[in-house]
Each structure stands twice: as structure tokens, then as C-alpha cells.
Coordinates of C-alpha atoms in Angstrom, one line a residue:
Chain E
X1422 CA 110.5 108.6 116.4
X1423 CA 109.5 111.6 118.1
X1424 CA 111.8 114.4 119.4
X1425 CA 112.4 114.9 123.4
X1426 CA 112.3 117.9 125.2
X1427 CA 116.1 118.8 125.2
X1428 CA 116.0 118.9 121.1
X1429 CA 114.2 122.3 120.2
X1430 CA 114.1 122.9 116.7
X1431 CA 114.5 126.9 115.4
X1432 CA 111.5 126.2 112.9
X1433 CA 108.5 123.4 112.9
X1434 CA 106.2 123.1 110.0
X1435 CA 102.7 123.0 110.4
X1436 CA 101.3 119.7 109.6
X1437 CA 98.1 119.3 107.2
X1438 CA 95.6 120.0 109.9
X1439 CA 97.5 122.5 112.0
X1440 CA 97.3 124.0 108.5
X1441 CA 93.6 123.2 108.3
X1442 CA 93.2 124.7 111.9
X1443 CA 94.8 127.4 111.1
X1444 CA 92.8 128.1 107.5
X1445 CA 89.8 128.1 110.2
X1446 CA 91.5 130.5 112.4
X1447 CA 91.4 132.9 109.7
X1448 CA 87.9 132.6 109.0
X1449 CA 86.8 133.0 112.3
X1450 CA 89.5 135.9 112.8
X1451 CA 87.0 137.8 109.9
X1452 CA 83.9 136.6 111.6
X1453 CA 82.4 137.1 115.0
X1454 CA 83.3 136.1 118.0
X1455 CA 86.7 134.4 119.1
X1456 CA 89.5 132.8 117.2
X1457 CA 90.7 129.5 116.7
X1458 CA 92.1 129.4 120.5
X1459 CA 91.3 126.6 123.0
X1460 CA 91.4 127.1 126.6
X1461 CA 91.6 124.2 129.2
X1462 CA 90.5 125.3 132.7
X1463 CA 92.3 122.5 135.9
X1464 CA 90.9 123.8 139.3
X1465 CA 92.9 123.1 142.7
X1466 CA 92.5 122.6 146.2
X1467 CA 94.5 125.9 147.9
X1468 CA 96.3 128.6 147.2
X1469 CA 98.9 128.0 144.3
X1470 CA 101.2 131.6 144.8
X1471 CA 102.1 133.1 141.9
X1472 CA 105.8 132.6 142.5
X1473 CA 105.8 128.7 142.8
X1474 CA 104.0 128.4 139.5
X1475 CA 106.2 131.3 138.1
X1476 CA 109.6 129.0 139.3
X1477 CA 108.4 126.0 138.0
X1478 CA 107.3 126.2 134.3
X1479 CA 110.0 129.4 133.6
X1480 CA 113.1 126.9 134.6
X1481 CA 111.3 124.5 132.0
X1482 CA 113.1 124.4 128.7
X1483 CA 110.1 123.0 127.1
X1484 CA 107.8 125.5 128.2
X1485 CA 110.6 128.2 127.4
X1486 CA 111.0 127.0 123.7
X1487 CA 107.3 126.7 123.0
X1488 CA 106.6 130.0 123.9
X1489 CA 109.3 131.7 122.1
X1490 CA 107.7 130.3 118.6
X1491 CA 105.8 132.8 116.1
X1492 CA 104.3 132.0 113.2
X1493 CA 105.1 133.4 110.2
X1494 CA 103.5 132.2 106.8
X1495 CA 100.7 130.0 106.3
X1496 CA 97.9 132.2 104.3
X1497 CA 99.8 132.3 100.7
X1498 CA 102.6 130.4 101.5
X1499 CA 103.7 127.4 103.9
X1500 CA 103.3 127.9 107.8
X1501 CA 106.0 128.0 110.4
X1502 CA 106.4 128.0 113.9
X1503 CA 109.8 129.8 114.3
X1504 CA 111.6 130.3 117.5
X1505 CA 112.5 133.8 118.2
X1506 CA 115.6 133.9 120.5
X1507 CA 114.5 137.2 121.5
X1508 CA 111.2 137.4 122.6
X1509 CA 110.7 137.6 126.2
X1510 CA 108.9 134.9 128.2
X1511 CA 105.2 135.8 128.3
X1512 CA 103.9 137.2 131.4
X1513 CA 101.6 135.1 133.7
X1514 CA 98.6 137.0 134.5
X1515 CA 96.8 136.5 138.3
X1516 CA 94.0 137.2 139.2
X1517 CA 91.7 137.3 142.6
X1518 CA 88.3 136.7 142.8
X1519 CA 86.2 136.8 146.8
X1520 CA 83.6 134.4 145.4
X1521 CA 83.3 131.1 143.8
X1522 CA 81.6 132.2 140.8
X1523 CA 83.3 129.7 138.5
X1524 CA 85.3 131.1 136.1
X1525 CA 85.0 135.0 135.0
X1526 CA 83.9 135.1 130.8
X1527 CA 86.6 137.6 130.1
X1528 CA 88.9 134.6 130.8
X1529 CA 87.5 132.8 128.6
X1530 CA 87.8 134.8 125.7
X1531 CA 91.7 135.9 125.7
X1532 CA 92.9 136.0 122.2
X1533 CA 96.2 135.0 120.7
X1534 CA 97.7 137.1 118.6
X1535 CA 100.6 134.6 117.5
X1536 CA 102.9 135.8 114.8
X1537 CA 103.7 138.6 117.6
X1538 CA 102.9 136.7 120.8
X1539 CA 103.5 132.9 122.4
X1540 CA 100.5 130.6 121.1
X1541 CA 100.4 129.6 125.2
X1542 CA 99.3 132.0 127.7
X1543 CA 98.7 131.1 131.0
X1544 CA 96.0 132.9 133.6
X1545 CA 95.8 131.8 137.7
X1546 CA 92.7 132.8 139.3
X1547 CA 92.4 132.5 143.1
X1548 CA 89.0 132.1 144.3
X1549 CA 89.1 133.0 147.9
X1550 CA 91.7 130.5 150.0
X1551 CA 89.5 127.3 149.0
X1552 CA 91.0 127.3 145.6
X1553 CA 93.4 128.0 142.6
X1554 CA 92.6 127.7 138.8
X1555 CA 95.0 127.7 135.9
X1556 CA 93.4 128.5 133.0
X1557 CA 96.0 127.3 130.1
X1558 CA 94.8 129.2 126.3
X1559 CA 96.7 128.1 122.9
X1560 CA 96.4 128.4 119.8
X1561 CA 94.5 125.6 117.9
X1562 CA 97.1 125.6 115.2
X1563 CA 99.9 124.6 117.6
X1564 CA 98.3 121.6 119.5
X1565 CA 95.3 119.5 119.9
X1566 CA 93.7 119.4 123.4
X1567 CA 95.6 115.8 124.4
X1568 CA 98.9 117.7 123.3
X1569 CA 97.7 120.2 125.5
X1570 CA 96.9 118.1 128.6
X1571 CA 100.3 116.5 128.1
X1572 CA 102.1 119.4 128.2
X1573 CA 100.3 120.5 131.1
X1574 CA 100.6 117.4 132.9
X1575 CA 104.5 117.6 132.4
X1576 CA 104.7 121.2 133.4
X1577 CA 102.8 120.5 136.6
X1578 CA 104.2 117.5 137.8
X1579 CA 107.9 118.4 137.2
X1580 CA 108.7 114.8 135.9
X1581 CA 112.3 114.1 135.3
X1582 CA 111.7 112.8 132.3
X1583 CA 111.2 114.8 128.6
X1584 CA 108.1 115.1 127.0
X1585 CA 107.9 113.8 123.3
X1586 CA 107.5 117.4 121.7
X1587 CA 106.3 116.5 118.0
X1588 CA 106.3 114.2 115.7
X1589 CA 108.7 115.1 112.7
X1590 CA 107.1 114.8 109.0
X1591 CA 107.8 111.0 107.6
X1592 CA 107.8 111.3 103.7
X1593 CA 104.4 109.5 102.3
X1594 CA 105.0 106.3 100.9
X1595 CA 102.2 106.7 98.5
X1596 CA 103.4 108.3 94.7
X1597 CA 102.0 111.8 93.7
X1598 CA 100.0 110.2 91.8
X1599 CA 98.6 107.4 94.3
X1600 CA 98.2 110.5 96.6
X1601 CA 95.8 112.5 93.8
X1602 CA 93.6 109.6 93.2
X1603 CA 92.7 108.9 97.0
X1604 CA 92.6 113.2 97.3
X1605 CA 89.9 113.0 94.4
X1606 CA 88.1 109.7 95.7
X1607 CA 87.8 111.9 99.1
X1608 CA 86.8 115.0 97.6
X1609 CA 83.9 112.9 96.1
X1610 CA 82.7 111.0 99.1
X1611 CA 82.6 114.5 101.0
X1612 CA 80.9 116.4 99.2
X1613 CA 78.1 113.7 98.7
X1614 CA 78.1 113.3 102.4
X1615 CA 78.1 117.1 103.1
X1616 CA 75.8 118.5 100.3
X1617 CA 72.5 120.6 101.4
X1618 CA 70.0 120.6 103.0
X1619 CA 71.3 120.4 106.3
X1620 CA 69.9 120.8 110.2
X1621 CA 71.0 123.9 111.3
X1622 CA 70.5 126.1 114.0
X1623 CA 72.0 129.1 113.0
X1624 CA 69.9 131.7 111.3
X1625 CA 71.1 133.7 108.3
X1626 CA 69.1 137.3 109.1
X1627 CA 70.5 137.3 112.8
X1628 CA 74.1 137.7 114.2
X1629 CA 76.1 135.0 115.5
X1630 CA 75.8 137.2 119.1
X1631 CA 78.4 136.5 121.8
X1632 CA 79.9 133.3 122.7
X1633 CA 79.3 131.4 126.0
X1634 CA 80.5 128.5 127.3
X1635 CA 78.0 125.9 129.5
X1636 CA 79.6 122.5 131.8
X1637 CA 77.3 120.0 132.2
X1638 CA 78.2 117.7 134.5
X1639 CA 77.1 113.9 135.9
X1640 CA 77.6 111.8 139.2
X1641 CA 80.1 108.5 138.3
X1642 CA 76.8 106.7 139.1
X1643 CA 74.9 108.0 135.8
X1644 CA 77.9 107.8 133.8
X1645 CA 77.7 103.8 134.2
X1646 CA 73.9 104.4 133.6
X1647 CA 74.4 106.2 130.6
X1648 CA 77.1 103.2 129.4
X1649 CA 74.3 101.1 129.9
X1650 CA 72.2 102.9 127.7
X1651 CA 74.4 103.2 125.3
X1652 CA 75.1 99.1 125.3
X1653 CA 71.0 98.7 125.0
X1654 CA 70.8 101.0 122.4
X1655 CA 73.4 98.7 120.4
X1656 CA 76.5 101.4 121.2
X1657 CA 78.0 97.8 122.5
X1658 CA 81.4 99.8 123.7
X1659 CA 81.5 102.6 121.4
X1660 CA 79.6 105.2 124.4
X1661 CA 80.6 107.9 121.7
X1662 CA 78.7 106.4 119.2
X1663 CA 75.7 106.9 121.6
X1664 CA 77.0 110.4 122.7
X1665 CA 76.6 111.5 119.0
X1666 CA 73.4 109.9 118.6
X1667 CA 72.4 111.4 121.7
X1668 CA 73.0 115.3 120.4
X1669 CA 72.0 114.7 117.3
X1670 CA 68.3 113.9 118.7
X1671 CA 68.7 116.9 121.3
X1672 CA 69.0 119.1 118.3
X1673 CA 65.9 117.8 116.4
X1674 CA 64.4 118.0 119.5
X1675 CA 65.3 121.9 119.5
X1676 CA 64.3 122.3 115.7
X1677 CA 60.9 121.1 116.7
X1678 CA 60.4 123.2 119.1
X1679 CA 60.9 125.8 116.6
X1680 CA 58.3 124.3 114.2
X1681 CA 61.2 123.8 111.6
X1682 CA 61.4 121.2 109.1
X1683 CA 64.0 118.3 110.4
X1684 CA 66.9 117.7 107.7
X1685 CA 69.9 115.7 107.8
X1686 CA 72.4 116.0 110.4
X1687 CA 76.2 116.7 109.3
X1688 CA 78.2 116.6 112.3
X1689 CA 83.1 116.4 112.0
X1690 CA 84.0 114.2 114.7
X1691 CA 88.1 114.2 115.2
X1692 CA 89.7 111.2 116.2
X1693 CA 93.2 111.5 117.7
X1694 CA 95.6 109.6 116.2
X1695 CA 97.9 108.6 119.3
X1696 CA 98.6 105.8 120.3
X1697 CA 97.0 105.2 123.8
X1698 CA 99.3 105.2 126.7
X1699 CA 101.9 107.4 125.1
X1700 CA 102.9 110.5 126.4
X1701 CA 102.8 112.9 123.2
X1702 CA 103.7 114.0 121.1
X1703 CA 102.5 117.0 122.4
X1704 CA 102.9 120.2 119.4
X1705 CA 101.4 119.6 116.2
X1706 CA 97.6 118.1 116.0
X1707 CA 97.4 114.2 115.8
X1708 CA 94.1 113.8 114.4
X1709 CA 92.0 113.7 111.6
X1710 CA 88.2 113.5 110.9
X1711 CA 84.7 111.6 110.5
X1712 CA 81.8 113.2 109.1
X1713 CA 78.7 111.5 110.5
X1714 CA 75.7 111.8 108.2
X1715 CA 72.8 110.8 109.9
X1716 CA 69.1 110.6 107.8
X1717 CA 66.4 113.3 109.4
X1718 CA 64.4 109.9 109.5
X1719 CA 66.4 108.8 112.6
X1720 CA 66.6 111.3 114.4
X1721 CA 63.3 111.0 116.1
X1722 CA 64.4 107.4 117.7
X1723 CA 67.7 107.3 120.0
X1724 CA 68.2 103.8 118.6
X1725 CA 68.2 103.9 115.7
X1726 CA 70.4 107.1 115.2
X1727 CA 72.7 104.9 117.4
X1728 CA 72.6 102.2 115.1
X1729 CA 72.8 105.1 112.0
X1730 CA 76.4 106.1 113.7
X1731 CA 78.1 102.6 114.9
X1732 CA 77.1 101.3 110.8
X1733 CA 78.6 104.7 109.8
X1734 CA 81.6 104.2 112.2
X1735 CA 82.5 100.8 110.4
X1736 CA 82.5 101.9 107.0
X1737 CA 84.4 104.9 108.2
X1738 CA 87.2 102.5 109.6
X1739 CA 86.9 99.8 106.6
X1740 CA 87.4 102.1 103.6
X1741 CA 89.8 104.3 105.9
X1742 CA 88.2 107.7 105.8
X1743 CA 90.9 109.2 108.9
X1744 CA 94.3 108.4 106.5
X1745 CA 92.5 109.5 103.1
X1746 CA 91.9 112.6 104.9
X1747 CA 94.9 113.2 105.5
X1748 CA 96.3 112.5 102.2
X1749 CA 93.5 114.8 101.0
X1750 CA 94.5 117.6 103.2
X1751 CA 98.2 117.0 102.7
X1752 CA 97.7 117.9 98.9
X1753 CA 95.5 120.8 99.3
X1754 CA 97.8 122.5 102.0
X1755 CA 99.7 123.5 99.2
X1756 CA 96.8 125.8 97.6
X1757 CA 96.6 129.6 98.6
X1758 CA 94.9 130.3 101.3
X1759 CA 91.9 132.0 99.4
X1760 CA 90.9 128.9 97.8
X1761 CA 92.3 126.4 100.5
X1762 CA 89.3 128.8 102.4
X1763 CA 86.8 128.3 99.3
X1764 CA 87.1 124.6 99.2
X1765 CA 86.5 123.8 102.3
X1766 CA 83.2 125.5 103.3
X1767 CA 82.5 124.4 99.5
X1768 CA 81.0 120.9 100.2
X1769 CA 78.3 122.2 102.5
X1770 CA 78.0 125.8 100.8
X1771 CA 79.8 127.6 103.4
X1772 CA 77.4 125.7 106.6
X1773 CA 80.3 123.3 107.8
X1774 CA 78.4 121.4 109.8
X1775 CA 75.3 120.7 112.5
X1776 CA 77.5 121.2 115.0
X1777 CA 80.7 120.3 115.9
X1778 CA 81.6 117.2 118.6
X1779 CA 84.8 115.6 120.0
X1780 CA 85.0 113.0 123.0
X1781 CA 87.8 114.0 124.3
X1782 CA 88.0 110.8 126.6
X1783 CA 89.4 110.8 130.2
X1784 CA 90.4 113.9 131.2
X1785 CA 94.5 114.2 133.1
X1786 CA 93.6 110.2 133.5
X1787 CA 95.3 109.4 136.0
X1788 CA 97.0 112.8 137.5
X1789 CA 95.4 113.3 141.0
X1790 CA 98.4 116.6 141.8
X1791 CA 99.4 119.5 139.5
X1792 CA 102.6 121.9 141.0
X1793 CA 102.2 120.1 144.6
X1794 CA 98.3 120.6 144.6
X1795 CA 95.1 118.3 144.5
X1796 CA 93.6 118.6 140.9
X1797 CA 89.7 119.1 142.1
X1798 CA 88.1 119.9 138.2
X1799 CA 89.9 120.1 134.7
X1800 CA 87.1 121.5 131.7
X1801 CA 87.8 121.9 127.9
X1802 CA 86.5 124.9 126.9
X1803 CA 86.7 124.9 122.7
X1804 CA 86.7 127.2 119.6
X1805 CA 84.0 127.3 118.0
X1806 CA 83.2 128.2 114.2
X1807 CA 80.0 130.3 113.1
X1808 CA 78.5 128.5 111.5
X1809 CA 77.2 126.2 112.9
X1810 CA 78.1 128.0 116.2
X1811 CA 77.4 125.2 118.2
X1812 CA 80.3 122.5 119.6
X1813 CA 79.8 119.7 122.2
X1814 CA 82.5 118.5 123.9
X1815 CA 82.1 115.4 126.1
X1816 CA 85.4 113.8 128.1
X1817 CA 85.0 112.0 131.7
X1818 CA 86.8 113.6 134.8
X1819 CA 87.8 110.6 137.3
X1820 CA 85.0 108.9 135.2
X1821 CA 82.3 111.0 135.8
X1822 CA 81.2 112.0 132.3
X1823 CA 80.9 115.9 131.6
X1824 CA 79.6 117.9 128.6
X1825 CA 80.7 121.5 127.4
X1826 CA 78.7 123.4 124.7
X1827 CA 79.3 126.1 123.4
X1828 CA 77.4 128.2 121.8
X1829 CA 76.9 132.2 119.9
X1830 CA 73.8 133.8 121.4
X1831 CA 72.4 134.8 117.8
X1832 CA 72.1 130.8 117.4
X1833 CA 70.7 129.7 120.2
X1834 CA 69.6 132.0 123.2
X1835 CA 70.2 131.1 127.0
X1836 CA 66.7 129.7 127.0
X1837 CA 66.9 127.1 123.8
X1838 CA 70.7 126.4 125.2
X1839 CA 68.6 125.1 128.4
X1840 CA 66.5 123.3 126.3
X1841 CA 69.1 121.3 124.4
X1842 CA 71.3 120.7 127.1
X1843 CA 68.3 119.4 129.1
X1844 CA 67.4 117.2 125.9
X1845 CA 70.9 116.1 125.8
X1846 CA 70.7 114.9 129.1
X1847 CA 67.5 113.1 128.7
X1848 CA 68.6 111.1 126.1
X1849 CA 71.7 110.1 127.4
X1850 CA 70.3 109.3 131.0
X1851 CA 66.5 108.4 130.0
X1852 CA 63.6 110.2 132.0
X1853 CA 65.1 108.3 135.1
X1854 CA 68.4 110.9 135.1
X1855 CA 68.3 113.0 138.3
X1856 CA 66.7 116.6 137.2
X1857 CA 69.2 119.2 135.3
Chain G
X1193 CA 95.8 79.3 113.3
X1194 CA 99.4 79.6 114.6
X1195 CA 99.7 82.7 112.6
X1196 CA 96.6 84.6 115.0
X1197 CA 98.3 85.8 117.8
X1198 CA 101.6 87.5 116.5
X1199 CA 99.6 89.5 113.5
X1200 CA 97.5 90.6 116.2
X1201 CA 100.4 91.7 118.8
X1202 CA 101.8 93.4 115.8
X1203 CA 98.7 95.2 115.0
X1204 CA 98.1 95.7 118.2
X1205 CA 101.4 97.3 119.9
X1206 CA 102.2 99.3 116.4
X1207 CA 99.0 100.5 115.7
X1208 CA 97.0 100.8 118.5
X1209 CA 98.4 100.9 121.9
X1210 CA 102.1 102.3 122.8
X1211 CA 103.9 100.3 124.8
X1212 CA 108.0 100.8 125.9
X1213 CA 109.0 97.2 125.3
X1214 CA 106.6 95.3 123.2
X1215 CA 108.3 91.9 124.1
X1216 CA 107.5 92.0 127.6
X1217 CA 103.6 92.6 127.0
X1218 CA 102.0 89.8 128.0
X1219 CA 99.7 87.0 125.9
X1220 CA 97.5 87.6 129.0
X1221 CA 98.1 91.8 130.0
X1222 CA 94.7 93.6 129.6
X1223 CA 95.0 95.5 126.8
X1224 CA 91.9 97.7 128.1
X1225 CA 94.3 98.5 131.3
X1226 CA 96.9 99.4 128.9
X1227 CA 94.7 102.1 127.0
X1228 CA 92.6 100.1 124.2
X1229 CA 89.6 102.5 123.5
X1230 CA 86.6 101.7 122.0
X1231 CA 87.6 102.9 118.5
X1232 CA 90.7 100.8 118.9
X1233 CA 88.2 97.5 119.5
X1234 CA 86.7 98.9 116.2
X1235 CA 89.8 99.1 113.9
X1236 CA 90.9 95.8 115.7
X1237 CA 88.0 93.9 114.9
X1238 CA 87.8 95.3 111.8
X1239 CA 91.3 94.6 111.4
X1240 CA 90.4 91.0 112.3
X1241 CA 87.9 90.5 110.1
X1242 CA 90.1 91.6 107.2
X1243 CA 93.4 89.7 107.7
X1244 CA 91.3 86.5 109.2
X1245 CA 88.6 86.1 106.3
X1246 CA 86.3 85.6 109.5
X1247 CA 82.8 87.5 110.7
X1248 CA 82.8 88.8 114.0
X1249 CA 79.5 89.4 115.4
X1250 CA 78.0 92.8 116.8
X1251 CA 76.5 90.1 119.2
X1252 CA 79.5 88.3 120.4
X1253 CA 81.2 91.6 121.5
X1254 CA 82.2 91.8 124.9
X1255 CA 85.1 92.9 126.8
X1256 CA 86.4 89.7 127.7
X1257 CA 86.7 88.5 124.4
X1258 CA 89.1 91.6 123.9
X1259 CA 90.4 91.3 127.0
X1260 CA 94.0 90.4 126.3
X1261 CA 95.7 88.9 123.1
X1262 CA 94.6 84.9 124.1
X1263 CA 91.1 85.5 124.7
X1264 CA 91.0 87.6 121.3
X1265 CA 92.8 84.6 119.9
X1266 CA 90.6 82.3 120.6
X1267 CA 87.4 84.4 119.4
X1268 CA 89.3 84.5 116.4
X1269 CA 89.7 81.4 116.4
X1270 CA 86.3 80.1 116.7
X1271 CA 84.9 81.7 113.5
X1272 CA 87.4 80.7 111.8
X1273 CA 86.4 77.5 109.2

């Protein structure tokens, strides 16, 4: 059973992938760029003032507790969040912009420096009188980006009733030993699925060069055209399926362009773990992982990549793959960090990936009003790890579907990120799509 | 056959979709209303397929044959020797 809001323990574990989150954390804490931090963007209609938001989320005792945690441990011995009693509320930052230039890159990039600071900062931004944003930023370790929307969802609309916070830790029903075998059995099947050559975009003798964020965005009428597409191209109702497909071919595309040689495509696709239709738990990551192999031979035909990912999404489900990951990861949490780091760039040889993807399905589903004002736009904005240096994020807003890449400049420049967004959208809406 | 419909509620409202009181949800709800994604209709089917000894056909797949826990019943149902 999970806890309510109203129950706030003085120290919270880190499960096996807020561990894993956190392992990345540090690697891209030594490498360029940004941190393991994701940021969730909700645009309103008006003026929010400062002091309403200020009133509301500082009398909540969720909001007070969450920010209060550090994190102590977690590189050579077990990580904590532990409330500190002490620490002072963080302070929310405003800012005012004349223009509607969306929103300003430095606010995109605030880091989190969270065994001295709350893992949740919050930013407001008014844009002229037209409109507010909130941009919310936490750390990766603490919470996935539904945990996130839910705890937004109950800071904004002041419901009376408690959010689940976490999940407690139920002890495994599986033996040591049980747990070794399927942790070995997973170790093999990754590293066969993950071993070089892989596509990649990245280059070894440039930089990763800044990080930058693009939205692409599509009317609710090609959002049904692009379900459409995806039933013809034998998705039936898995659009995802299709949405992987779809990038996977925009990236050929790209490597073509370059005159490269086309390899395999390794892409880790989380899957949350909820159950729909719950409200939480919101701290602590609920999901695990798929890694998508699919041949260099498909990758030239939308269809059959398609077909390459539904077959691979099967077998995934049938042998099991997101609960043997976790057992996998559940057993190596317990390594030092050094090698917890080694092992798991070790499969590809330190690449990780194509890219990275989530579908992060309908976006505040349902929530038309945050802190008494219409919600007009809500965007994920992710981490995302050099290498690969590229991650795709698709969810639907009021069911009109929209994408956010992100991307380092040293992997692909403003022009090629064109290009593969535009490729993207091509094979998602066909050459009938409206022009990018 | 009797044995269908209360495996697949239990699957179902454990596994798949969370649901306050599980004895008030309908034979005839829309589990698609109540949050059933598509990766649910995969482990479902898949679930299905397991537990029922039956083959369920990429072809056949269509929302309303996952509509609610009777029409999946029946789909069951009709694979089944």
C-alpha cells in the first residue's frame, strides 16, 4: 500500500533505478552539459502573482517535506533521501519577460545540487499579461516525470485529498539465488542485444557542444492521422510502436545524409510501471526498461521497422524483460559505484544507446486549471546523456501529439536537428503532413 | 469457460488498471475509459494467450474486442477449442 501525504518519513531509500538514475547523474555530472535534472514547463492563461503560488504550495505539507530531503550516500554506499528539519524552504524564483519568446534557455538548464539543496525548484516566468509559466526542475533520482505531473497536479489544484507519496520497498519473493540466475540470464540477453556496431550520431573527435531543447508540435487532426498510420503500418494500437519506428528511420535518414554506413539501432524505452488511473505514487521512479534492437536492414522501410518493434514488443512482454530488469538492477545496486558505472556503459562499450525515447502518454490528462488558472501548454523537457546525446520525447497535450528532442550541438548542429525533426515528421504524418 | 472472466478481472484490476473498489467495476465498464493503454492490451493479450492455451490474432485486434471484460470474454472465448 502506498503512504499518504500526512505520513513523511525522515529517510527514503532509493529504489534500483532511482539508484540507476542516479549512477547516470554522476556520469553526466563528469561530462558535458547538464545533469540528470528534468524540467516540466505548464503555461497559463494570466497573470499567476508570485504571492498566490507562494501561499499555496508553502502551506502544503507535501511540498514542505519533499523539499527538505538531501541525499546523502549512493556512490560507495546505499542512497538516501533524508529529511533535514532545518533546511529552509527553497526560494521561488520569478521572472518577467516583455515578449513571448517561449521559454528563456537559462531556464532550462538550472542545476540541482541535491545533497545541499531541495531536488524541486520551482521558476514563474511572466510573459507580458497574456501569460504565466511554471517551470517545475527535479532531480531524476527523486521522481519520474508521471510522479512529477502528479505532484504538480496536487500542488496546483489544492485537492483535499493526500497524494500517494511512494511506494515502500516490498521484500522480493524470489530467493537470492532465484534472483542471481534471472540477474545473469539478463546480463546475457543485454549484452547480446547491445553489443557494437551501433547507429550513432555522436562523433568521437568533436565535443558534445551545448544542449538545446526543440517542441514539435501537431494539430489533434494529424494526431488521428498519424494513429492511422500507425494502424496501416501494423502498429494496430500500439502508436508507440510506430513512434519508435518512426525515429528510428528519421535517424538513418540523417546518417545518410552524412554518407555514413547504416548500423543497428539500440534505442532504452522506459515503461512506467503504474497502474493507470492511480494517482501516484509520486517519489521514487516506477519504471523499468526495453531495449529495442532494430536490424540496419529495416530501417529503410517504416513498415517493416514497425513490424521489427511490435514483434520485439511481444517477446519483451512474454519472457518479461521489465521485472528481470529489475531484479537485475536490484542486485547490482549493491556494487560500488565505480563498477556499478563500468557495467553499465559495458554492454555497448560506453555508447548507451541510439538515442534515448519515452512516450510519456497524455500529458495533465484531464486537468484543464492549475492554482485557479487555465492550463494553455504543459512540455517535458528531459536529461539527456552524451552519448548518444540525443532523446525524443513524445506525450499528447489534450490529444494533440507533441515531440521534444533534445539534443548537444557537437552531435547534431541546428541544421541536421532540422533535418531530423522534419524526417520525423514525415514519417509519422506521410508526405501529406502540413509543412514543418 | 466459466473460469474466463474472473482470471481476467483479476488480472485486469491488479495488474493493469487501478481501480478504488474493484467489485463495483462493471462486466460492461470500458476499460479503455478507465485508463487501459496500449501496452496494457499487450500484456493482457499476452496474458490471455498464456493462461487460456488460445491464439489471438494480430488481425482480430480491435478496440471493441477489448472494450470491457464481456466482449474480451467472448473473444476469448471463441478461440478457445
Amino acid at each position: 500500500m502506498a503512504e499518504t501525504g500526512g505520513c513523511f518519513p525522515a529517510v527514503v531509500d532509493l529504489n534500483e533505478v532511482d539508484h540507476f538514475l542516479l549512477q547516470l547523474d554522476h556520469t553526466m555530472g563528469q561530462g558535458p552539459g547538464r545533469a540528470n535534472v528534468c524540467t516540466f514547463v505548464v503555461t497559463l492563461r494570466g497573470h499567476l502573482a508570485l504571492e498566490t503560488l507562494r501561499r499555496r504550495i508553502e502551506a502544503d505539507p507535501a511540498y514542505r517535506w519533499l523539499t527538505r530531503l538531501r541525499l546523502s550516500g549512493g556512490l560507495l554506499r546505499r542512497g538516501r533521501w533524508r529529511e533535514d528539519g532545518r533546511a529552509g524552504l527553497p526560494a521561488l524564483r520569478v521572472r518577467l519577460s516583455e515578449t513571448d519568446e517561449g521559454v528563456p534557455p537559462s531556464l532550462l538548464a538550472t542545476e540541482l545540487d541535491v545533497r545541499r539543496e531541495s531536488p524541486l525548484k520551482i521558476d514563474l516566468l511572466h510573459q507580458g499579461k497574456e501569460c504565466s509559466r511554471l517551470i517545475f526542475t527535479w532531480h531524476h533520482a527523486l521522481m519520474d516525470a508521471h510522479g512529477g505531473e502528479f505532484l504538480i497536479r496536487h500542488l496546483g489544484t489544492g485537492q483535499a485529498r493526500s497524494p500517494f507519496l511512494r511506494q515502500p520497498p516490498c521484500p522480493s519473493p524470489l530467493s537470492w539465488r532465484q534472483r542471481g540466475e534471472i540477474a545473469r540470464e539478463m546480463k546475457t540477453d543485454l549484452y547480446e542485444t547491445a553489443k557494437p556496431p551501433l547507429l550513432v550520431l555522436h562523433r568521437k573527435e568533436r565535443p558534445a557542444g551545448a544542449l538545446r531543447y526543440q517542441v514539435m508540435r501537431f494539430s489533434s487532426r494529424e494526431t488521428r492521422m498519424i494513429e492511422g498510420r500507425a494502424r496501416a503500418h501494423g502498429a494496430a494500437f500500439l502508436t508507440s510502436a510506430f513512434y519508435l519506428a518512426a525515429a528510428a528511420c528519421a535517424l538513418a535518414t540523417l546518417k545518410r545524409r552524412r554518407g555514413d554506413t547504416l548500423e543497428d539501432v539500440l534505442v532504452p524505452v522506459p515503461q512506467d510501471r503504474r497502474r493507470r488511473g492511480a494517482a501516484g505514487p509520486i517519489i521514487g521512479n516506477q519504471v523499468s526498461f526495453l531495449f529495442y534492437r532494430i536490424p540496419a536492414g529495416a530501417l529503410g522501410d517504416l513498415a517493416r521497422c514497425t513490424a521489427e518493434v511490435v514483434a520485439q514488443t511481444r517477446a519483451f512482454i512474454r519472457s518479461g524483460m521489465t521485472d528481470r530488469y529489475l531484479v537485475m538492477m536490484g542486485l547490482l545496486r549493491y556494487l560500488p559505484g565505480p563498477l556499478y558505472r563500468a557495467l553499465l556503459r559495458s554492454p555497448t562499450q560506453g555508447e548507451m544507446g541510439s538515442c534515448f525515447l519515452s512516450d510519456t502518454g497524455e500529458i495533465l490528462g484531464g486537468c484543464k486549471s492549475l492554482f485557479g488558472h487555465e492550463v494553455l501548454e504543459a512540455v517535458h523537457y528531459p536529461p539527456n546523456i552524451h552519448p548518444p546525446g540525443l532523446t525524443f520525447v513524445f506525450g499528447r497535450f489534450r490529444g494533440a501529439l507533441q515531440v521534444t528532442l533534445a539534443s548537444m550541438g557537437g552531435v547534431v548542429d541546428v541544421h541536421e536537428s532540422e533535418c531530423l525533426l522534419a524526417a520525423l515528421r514525415r514519417n509519422l504524418l506521410g508526405e501529406v503532413g502540413d509543412a514543418l | 469457460m466459466s473460469d474466463i472472466r474472473p482470471r481476467l478481472r483479476a488480472f485486469v484490476l491488479e495488474e493493469l488498471i487501478y481501480c478504488e473498489n474493484p467489485d463495483v467495476f462493471s462486466n460492461e465498464q470500458d476499460l479503455l475509459e478507465a485508463g487501459l493503454d496500449s501496452l496494457g492490451i499487450m500484456r493482457l493479450i499476452m496474458f490471455a494467450e498464456r493462461e487460456f492455451g488460445v491464439t489471438l490474432p494480430d488481425t482480430e485486434i480491435e478496440p471493441e474486442m477489448v472494450r470491457n471484460f464481456n466482449a474480451l470474454t467472448r473473444w476469448i472465448e471463441s478461440h478457445r477449442q
